[in-house]
PDB file of C-alpha atoms in Angstrom:
ATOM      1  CA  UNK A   1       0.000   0.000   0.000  1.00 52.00           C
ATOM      2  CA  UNK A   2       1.045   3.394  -0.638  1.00 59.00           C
ATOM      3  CA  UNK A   3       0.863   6.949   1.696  1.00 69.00           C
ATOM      4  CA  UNK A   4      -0.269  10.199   0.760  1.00 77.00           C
ATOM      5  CA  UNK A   5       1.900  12.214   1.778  1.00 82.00           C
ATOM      6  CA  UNK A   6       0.652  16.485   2.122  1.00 89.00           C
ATOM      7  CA  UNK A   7       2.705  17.346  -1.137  1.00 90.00           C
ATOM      8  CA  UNK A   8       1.087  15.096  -2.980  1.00 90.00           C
ATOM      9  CA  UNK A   9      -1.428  15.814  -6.068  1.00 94.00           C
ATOM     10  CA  UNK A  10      -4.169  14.101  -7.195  1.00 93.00           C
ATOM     11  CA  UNK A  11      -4.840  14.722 -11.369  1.00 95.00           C
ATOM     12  CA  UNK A  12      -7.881  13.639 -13.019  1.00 93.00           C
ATOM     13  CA  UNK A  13      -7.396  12.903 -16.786  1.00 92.00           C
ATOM     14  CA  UNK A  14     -10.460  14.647 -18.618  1.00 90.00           C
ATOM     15  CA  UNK A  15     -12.365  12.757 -21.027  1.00 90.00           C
ATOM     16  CA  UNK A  16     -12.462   8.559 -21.536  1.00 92.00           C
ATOM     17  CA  UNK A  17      -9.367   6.275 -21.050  1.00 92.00           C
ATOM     18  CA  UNK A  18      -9.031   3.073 -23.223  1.00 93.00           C
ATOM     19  CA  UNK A  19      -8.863   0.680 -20.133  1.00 90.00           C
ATOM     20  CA  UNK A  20      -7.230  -1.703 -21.438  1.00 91.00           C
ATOM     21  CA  UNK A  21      -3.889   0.575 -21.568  1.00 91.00           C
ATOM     22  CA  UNK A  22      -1.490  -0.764 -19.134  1.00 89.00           C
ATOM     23  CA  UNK A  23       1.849   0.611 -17.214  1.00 88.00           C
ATOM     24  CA  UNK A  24       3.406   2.248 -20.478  1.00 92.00           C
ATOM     25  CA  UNK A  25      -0.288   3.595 -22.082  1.00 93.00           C
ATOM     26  CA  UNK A  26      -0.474   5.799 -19.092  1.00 93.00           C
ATOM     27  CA  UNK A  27       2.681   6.598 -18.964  1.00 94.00           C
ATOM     28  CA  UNK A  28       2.819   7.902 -22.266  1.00 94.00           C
ATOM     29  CA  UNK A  29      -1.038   9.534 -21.292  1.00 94.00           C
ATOM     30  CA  UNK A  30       0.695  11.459 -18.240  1.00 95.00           C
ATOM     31  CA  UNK A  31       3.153  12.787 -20.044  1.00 96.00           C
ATOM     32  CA  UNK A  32       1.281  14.245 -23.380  1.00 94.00           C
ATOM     33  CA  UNK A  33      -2.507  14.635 -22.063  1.00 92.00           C
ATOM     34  CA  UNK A  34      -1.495  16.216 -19.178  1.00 93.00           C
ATOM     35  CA  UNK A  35       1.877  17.627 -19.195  1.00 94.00           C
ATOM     36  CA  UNK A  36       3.323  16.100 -15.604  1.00 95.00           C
ATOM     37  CA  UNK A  37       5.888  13.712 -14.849  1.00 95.00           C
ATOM     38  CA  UNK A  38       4.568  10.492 -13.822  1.00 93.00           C
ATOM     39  CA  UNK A  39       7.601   9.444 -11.442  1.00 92.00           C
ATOM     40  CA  UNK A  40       6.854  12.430  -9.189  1.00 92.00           C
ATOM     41  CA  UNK A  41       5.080  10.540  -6.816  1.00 88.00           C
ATOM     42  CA  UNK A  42       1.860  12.148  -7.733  1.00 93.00           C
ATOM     43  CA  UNK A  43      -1.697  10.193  -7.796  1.00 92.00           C
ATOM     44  CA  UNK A  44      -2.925   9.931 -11.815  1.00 94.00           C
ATOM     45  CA  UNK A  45      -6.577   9.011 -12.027  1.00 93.00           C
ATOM     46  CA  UNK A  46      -7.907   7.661 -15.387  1.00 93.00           C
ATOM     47  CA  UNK A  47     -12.227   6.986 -16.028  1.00 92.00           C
ATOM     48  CA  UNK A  48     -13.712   4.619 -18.184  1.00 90.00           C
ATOM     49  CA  UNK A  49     -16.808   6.088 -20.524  1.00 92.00           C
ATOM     50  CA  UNK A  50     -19.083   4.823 -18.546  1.00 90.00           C
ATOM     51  CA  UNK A  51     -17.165   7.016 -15.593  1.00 88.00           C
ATOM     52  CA  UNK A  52     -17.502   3.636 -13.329  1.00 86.00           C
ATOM     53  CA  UNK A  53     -14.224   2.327 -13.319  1.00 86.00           C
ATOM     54  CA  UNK A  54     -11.056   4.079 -11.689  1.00 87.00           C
ATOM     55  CA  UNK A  55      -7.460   3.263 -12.997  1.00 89.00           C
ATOM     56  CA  UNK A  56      -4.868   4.368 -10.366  1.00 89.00           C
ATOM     57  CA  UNK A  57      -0.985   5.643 -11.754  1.00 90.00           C
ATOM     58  CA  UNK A  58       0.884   6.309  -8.759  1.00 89.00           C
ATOM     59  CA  UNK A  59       5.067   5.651  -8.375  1.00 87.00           C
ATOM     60  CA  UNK A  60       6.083   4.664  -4.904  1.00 81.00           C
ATOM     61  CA  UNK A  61       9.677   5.007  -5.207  1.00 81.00           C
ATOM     62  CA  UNK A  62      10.568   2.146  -5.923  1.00 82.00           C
ATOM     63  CA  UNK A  63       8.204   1.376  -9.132  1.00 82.00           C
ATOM     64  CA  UNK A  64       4.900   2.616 -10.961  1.00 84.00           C
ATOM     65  CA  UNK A  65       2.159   0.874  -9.232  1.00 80.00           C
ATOM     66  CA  UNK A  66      -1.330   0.168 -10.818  1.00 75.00           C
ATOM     67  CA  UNK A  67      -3.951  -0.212  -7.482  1.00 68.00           C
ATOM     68  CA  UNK A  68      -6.841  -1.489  -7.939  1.00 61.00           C
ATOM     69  CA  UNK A  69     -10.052   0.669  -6.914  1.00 55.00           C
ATOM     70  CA  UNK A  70     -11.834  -2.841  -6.757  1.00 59.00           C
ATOM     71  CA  UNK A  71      -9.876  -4.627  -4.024  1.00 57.00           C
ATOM     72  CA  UNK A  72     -11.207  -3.352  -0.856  1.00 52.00           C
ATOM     73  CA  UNK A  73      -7.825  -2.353   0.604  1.00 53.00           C
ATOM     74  CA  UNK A  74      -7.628   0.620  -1.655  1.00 51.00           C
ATOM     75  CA  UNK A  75     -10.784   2.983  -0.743  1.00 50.00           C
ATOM     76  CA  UNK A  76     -10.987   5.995  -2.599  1.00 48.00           C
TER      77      UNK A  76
END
């Protein structure tokens, strides 16, 4: 699990994100859609169209990491 720490950022990509884009997709989506760097340790939140589904870019230090809104130990 991963800390928030009071530095950190939370940015919401606008529009619809092809779920099925994994660790380099939203790589590449951080760094041309919105600009930021996605090692920074920052929270990058990507919706589905039907603006149900959460997909989580986040780097811990150590790695990019990919949480999962639907296991219960990550509550947004």
């Amino acid at each position: 699990m991963f800390g928030l720490g009071p530095a950190t950022r939370i940015y919401l990509a606008a529009g619809v994100t092809d779920m099925r884009k994994g660790f380099d997709g939203l790589y590449g989506l951080v760094r041309d859609r919105l600009s930021c760097e996605p090692l920074s340790g920052h929270l990058f939140l990507f919706c589905n169209a039907q603006r149900n589904r959460l997909k989580v870019l986040v780097w811990d230090g150590s790695g990019l990491c990919n949480p999962s809104t639907e296991n219960p130990q990550y509550r947004l």
